């Protein structure tokens, strides 16, 4: 079975983890955590990194750091992984859903203004499937209406907006290092920011709200959202190969693009002229007109030994969220989209096989 995505682990991670285990520093103190934070923040082109237990806790901490809480509203694109909305609810605030745009599959800046109220405190652009959100118009609105911008970059390590890496563009940027993300620590996450005060507050909230100078003194009600030194050791190992992973994924995306050229009924993933997409999951759209069912294609590929998956459901259609809609772009992308195997260790032969299976399906 060709998986959709999996981790690349070798001696770079194993040696560091063994060193960590031998050192005895296996909880959330130890040298690997600050080293990983520094390396990843630098990779993003910003100053501070705050490692967390996962991507969801990174997002939750980011909202808490900005003081977002009960009575506040946060603008969220409806096409995302549910965690983007869940963290708003965990913070006691209300997610306000808006549609995404066709050209990038990410939040449509034109939908933000009509969704604002006097309670709106923040917007969470999601760099979905590795494509950066259109940050300039979002930041202009944020400036105009005094909103915080928290980037959900969980799927987009290394993606670029006008030559700048995502995570460094808003007030705070959040990443996930889950096993299927661009790089992994098993479970893990990180907030990056250029503001050292926010980094300090996030560090405090991450560690039970405890003062960083005065042991067991708690100025804030905090959480245990810490990353372990073992996870950070894996992360530092992954940092030695992140550029290689991005490079390989780019070549694989080009191979897919090439394979789908001229194939009516299949639209490859977008890449705006100002964007560098990292193709976290290389996802295509099937045209609804050709009468082929997306779920049939998923089954067809599965029977041929190729794993794939549908795009996310729009969050507002699921029972706990029940937002007003309709959001036609998100709904159509969700109905027609399919994510294909995207691991950096795929071979051209495997891609060619996947492409020819899809060609066979679409034209039968
Ligand atoms: C994976 C993901 C998250 C959550 O990250 P975890 O590490 O799984 O908690 C949040 N947002 C998006 C868009 C994601 O893809």
XYZ file of C-alpha atoms and ligand atoms in Angstrom:
379
model
C 0.000 0.000 0.000
C 1.364 3.418 -0.914
C 0.505 5.628 2.096
C -0.715 9.225 1.811
C 2.094 10.504 4.015
C 4.554 9.146 6.540
C 7.575 10.201 8.566
C 11.172 9.963 7.353
C 13.231 8.737 10.289
C 16.873 7.680 10.156
C 20.105 8.020 12.105
C 19.673 11.822 12.347
C 16.729 11.303 14.716
C 17.742 7.960 16.246
C 21.188 9.151 17.365
C 19.748 12.274 18.965
C 16.985 10.364 20.729
C 19.488 7.843 22.102
C 21.664 10.681 23.319
C 18.622 12.231 24.982
C 17.655 8.955 26.670
C 21.216 8.381 27.891
C 21.294 11.904 29.312
C 18.299 11.238 31.550
C 16.635 14.511 30.471
C 13.498 12.943 29.069
C 10.789 15.367 30.214
C 10.570 19.001 29.276
C 13.965 20.205 30.422
C 17.131 19.540 28.464
C 19.182 20.974 25.667
C 17.171 19.741 22.697
C 14.138 21.931 23.382
C 15.825 25.370 23.124
C 18.002 24.070 20.277
C 14.953 22.917 18.292
C 13.055 26.133 19.076
C 15.965 28.242 17.864
C 16.542 26.183 14.704
C 12.866 26.189 13.744
C 12.301 29.906 14.458
C 15.365 30.690 12.318
C 14.036 28.457 9.561
C 10.813 30.513 9.618
C 12.786 33.760 9.474
C 11.666 34.943 12.892
C 13.035 35.290 16.408
C 11.369 33.122 19.005
C 10.048 29.590 19.034
C 7.936 28.082 21.805
C 7.668 24.303 21.474
C 4.403 22.702 22.587
C 2.878 19.257 23.019
C 1.088 19.442 19.654
C -0.196 21.831 16.998
C -3.569 22.258 18.672
C -2.000 23.361 21.963
C 0.237 25.759 19.999
C -2.883 27.401 18.517
C -4.695 27.432 21.864
C -1.664 29.001 23.598
C -1.391 31.600 20.833
C -4.985 32.720 21.434
C -4.476 32.771 25.224
C -1.246 34.728 24.832
C -3.181 37.416 22.950
C -5.819 37.478 25.685
C -8.631 36.056 23.569
C -11.448 34.669 25.699
C -15.177 34.644 26.452
C -17.203 37.211 24.519
C -14.654 37.412 21.702
C -15.084 36.289 18.118
C -12.393 34.866 15.871
C -12.644 34.599 12.075
C -11.808 31.104 10.820
C -11.963 29.649 7.291
C -14.540 26.877 7.177
C -12.261 24.668 5.074
C -9.628 23.474 7.534
C -8.877 20.735 10.012
C -11.345 21.040 12.906
C -8.605 21.954 15.417
C -8.506 25.486 13.925
C -12.046 26.076 15.199
C -11.768 23.915 18.316
C -9.060 26.069 19.852
C -11.264 29.156 19.552
C -13.952 27.284 21.497
C -11.384 25.991 24.020
C -10.408 29.628 24.647
C -14.065 30.417 25.392
C -14.486 32.512 22.243
C -16.693 31.959 19.188
C -15.433 30.916 15.752
C -17.028 32.878 12.910
C -16.713 30.902 9.705
C -15.992 32.398 6.307
C -15.515 30.867 2.865
C -12.230 30.138 1.119
C -11.159 31.334 -2.309
C -10.916 29.197 -5.419
C -7.447 30.460 -6.338
C -5.641 29.301 -3.187
C -8.165 27.130 -1.264
C -7.381 29.390 1.733
C -9.404 32.092 3.512
C -10.998 34.606 1.136
C -9.993 38.069 2.394
C -13.102 39.587 0.796
C -15.272 37.496 3.122
C -13.606 38.810 6.275
C -14.979 42.365 6.424
C -18.669 41.361 6.240
C -18.071 38.808 9.026
C -16.644 41.342 11.494
C -18.473 42.590 14.575
C -17.405 44.765 17.490
C -16.476 41.502 19.242
C -14.030 40.314 16.576
C -10.537 40.043 18.054
C -8.568 37.879 15.655
C -8.400 36.035 12.382
C -6.745 32.661 11.826
C -5.600 32.278 8.211
C -4.820 28.619 7.496
C -2.110 27.811 4.941
C -4.167 24.873 3.738
C -2.481 21.797 2.246
C 0.730 23.812 2.094
C -0.488 26.838 0.108
C 0.026 30.191 1.846
C -3.039 32.345 2.513
C -3.102 35.812 0.853
C -1.504 37.584 3.797
C -1.211 41.212 2.588
C -4.964 41.842 2.318
C -5.503 39.974 5.610
C -2.850 42.046 7.398
C -4.285 45.263 5.922
C -7.718 44.400 7.337
C -6.145 43.440 10.643
C -4.457 46.808 10.835
C -7.630 48.663 9.885
C -9.809 46.870 12.437
C -7.146 46.175 15.092
C -7.302 42.410 14.840
C -4.695 39.861 15.833
C -3.498 37.499 13.121
C -2.608 33.959 14.212
C -1.337 31.881 11.305
C -2.295 28.217 11.318
C 0.775 26.934 9.490
C 0.340 23.337 10.697
C 0.497 22.079 7.100
C 2.908 24.551 5.584
C 6.428 24.467 7.072
C 8.620 26.338 4.611
C 5.802 27.651 2.394
C 6.486 31.174 1.171
C 4.343 34.255 0.737
C 6.123 36.754 -1.540
C 9.459 35.210 -0.597
C 8.824 35.157 3.158
C 8.201 31.977 5.084
C 4.788 31.446 6.648
C 4.588 31.653 10.415
C 6.615 34.880 10.381
C 3.930 36.991 8.685
C 1.206 37.402 11.312
C 1.493 38.221 15.017
C 2.005 34.579 15.979
C 2.471 31.513 13.770
C 1.590 27.967 14.794
C 2.946 24.675 13.493
C 2.236 20.982 14.035
C 4.773 18.170 14.062
C 2.266 15.326 13.958
C 3.488 12.157 12.219
C 2.041 13.072 8.819
C 3.144 16.725 8.707
C 6.089 18.106 6.682
C 8.417 17.340 9.591
C 7.461 15.462 12.728
C 8.287 14.952 16.375
C 5.670 12.181 16.749
C 3.334 14.625 18.445
C 4.423 18.221 18.785
C 3.880 21.825 17.875
C 5.469 25.254 17.940
C 4.519 28.910 18.154
C 6.893 31.272 16.389
C 6.872 35.037 16.827
C 9.041 38.104 16.466
C 7.713 39.464 19.780
C 9.798 38.280 22.770
C 7.109 39.320 25.279
C 4.543 37.068 23.670
C 7.063 34.246 23.544
C 7.705 34.723 27.254
C 3.989 34.719 28.067
C 3.407 31.628 25.933
C 6.292 29.883 27.751
C 4.684 30.704 31.077
C 1.230 29.521 30.015
C 2.791 26.350 28.586
C 4.312 25.529 31.985
C 1.349 25.832 34.398
C 1.481 29.645 34.342
C 4.553 29.455 36.548
C 6.887 32.429 36.890
C 10.078 31.916 34.905
C 12.130 33.527 37.706
C 10.378 32.346 40.832
C 9.849 28.597 41.160
C 6.292 27.506 42.088
C 4.971 31.057 41.891
C 2.032 31.174 39.452
C 0.978 34.647 38.225
C -1.329 33.022 35.624
C -3.592 29.995 35.435
C -1.628 27.948 32.953
C -1.545 24.574 31.266
C 0.847 21.715 30.788
C 1.419 22.082 27.054
C 5.155 21.319 27.112
C 7.121 19.390 24.513
C 9.476 16.703 25.797
C 13.217 16.728 25.214
C 12.779 13.392 23.367
C 10.358 14.986 20.907
C 12.696 17.955 20.453
C 15.579 15.539 19.761
C 13.513 14.040 16.922
C 12.660 17.560 15.748
C 16.281 18.666 15.659
C 17.077 15.554 13.623
C 14.267 16.471 11.217
C 15.718 19.978 10.838
C 18.811 18.468 9.219
C 16.612 17.226 6.349
C 13.727 19.703 6.110
C 15.142 21.463 3.048
C 15.722 18.129 1.374
C 12.131 17.061 2.163
C 10.756 20.314 0.686
C 12.924 19.960 -2.400
C 11.827 16.359 -2.978
C 8.155 17.138 -2.428
C 8.424 19.907 -4.989
C 9.884 17.553 -7.599
C 7.150 15.009 -6.880
C 4.463 17.696 -7.278
C 5.986 18.649 -10.634
C 5.820 15.000 -11.684
C 2.130 14.828 -10.754
C 1.455 18.131 -12.570
C 3.171 16.779 -15.657
C 1.179 13.544 -15.447
C -2.176 15.324 -15.232
C -1.443 17.735 -18.083
C -4.212 17.797 -20.640
C -6.428 15.495 -18.594
C -9.937 16.952 -18.651
C -11.755 16.515 -15.370
C -8.725 16.775 -13.100
C -7.542 20.102 -11.641
C -4.105 20.076 -9.952
C -3.546 21.981 -6.688
C -3.171 25.762 -6.944
C -0.038 27.831 -6.709
C -0.555 31.586 -6.890
C 2.115 33.663 -8.660
C 3.197 35.108 -5.292
C 3.240 31.759 -3.522
C 5.513 28.841 -2.924
C 3.268 25.892 -2.134
C 4.918 23.068 -0.186
C 2.236 20.571 -1.331
C 1.808 19.031 2.132
C -0.792 16.722 0.635
C -0.859 16.900 -3.154
C -4.601 17.279 -3.686
C -6.568 17.378 -6.921
C -10.129 18.336 -7.795
C -12.337 16.124 -9.914
C -14.763 18.083 -12.026
C -18.309 17.409 -10.891
C -19.507 17.490 -14.516
C -17.881 14.282 -15.640
C -20.179 12.363 -13.324
C -17.378 10.513 -11.611
C -17.767 10.175 -7.913
C -14.803 11.166 -5.807
C -15.456 8.412 -3.280
C -15.485 5.838 -6.094
C -12.012 6.993 -7.090
C -10.795 6.616 -3.489
C -12.087 3.008 -3.495
C -10.658 2.331 -6.945
C -7.199 3.533 -5.868
C -7.414 1.588 -2.611
C -8.099 -1.634 -4.474
C -4.995 -0.946 -6.557
C -2.870 -0.481 -3.417
C -2.891 3.328 -3.313
C -4.124 5.151 -0.239
C -5.816 8.532 -0.674
C -8.311 10.605 1.234
C -11.031 13.182 0.749
C -10.415 16.860 1.463
C -11.577 18.124 4.876
C -15.292 18.662 5.438
C -16.199 22.330 5.807
C -16.240 22.816 9.582
C -19.555 24.697 9.638
C -21.518 21.663 8.366
C -20.493 19.383 11.257
C -22.809 18.951 14.277
C -20.943 20.845 17.032
C -20.303 23.945 14.897
C -23.492 24.459 12.864
C -22.453 27.789 11.450
C -24.588 29.645 8.976
C -23.685 28.973 5.391
C -23.699 28.263 2.617
C -20.028 28.607 1.753
C -20.113 27.391 -1.827
C -16.393 27.356 -2.601
C -15.457 25.338 0.479
C -18.365 22.972 -0.090
C -17.431 22.332 -3.708
C -13.719 21.832 -2.989
C -14.612 19.479 -0.155
C -16.926 17.430 -2.392
C -14.543 17.169 -5.342
C -11.122 17.105 -3.692
C -8.880 14.132 -3.092
C -5.447 14.057 -1.461
C -2.949 11.728 -3.117
C 0.203 10.073 -1.719
C 2.641 12.886 -0.968
C 5.527 11.496 1.060
C 8.991 12.801 0.198
C 10.121 9.184 -0.283
C 7.697 8.478 -3.155
C 9.346 7.482 -6.407
C 8.548 8.813 -9.876
C 7.482 5.268 -10.794
C 4.917 5.253 -7.999
C 3.580 8.640 -9.080
C 3.370 7.529 -12.692
C 1.375 4.497 -11.551
C -1.005 6.643 -9.487
C -1.457 9.060 -12.395
C -2.212 6.278 -14.853
C -4.764 4.760 -12.460
C -6.509 8.136 -12.230
C -6.354 8.574 -16.011
C -7.925 5.137 -16.380
C -10.675 5.986 -13.867
C -11.516 9.379 -15.346
C -11.699 8.164 -18.923
C -13.524 4.884 -18.466
C -2.660 19.030 11.963
C -3.366 20.319 12.051
C -3.619 20.954 13.278
C -3.401 20.300 14.602
O -2.158 19.797 14.846
P -1.974 18.585 15.891
O -0.497 18.530 16.063
O -2.562 17.378 15.268
O -2.677 18.974 17.152
C -4.188 22.214 13.263
N -4.523 22.818 12.113
C -4.323 22.238 10.927
C -4.708 22.987 9.692
C -3.768 20.962 10.853
O -3.603 20.375 9.658
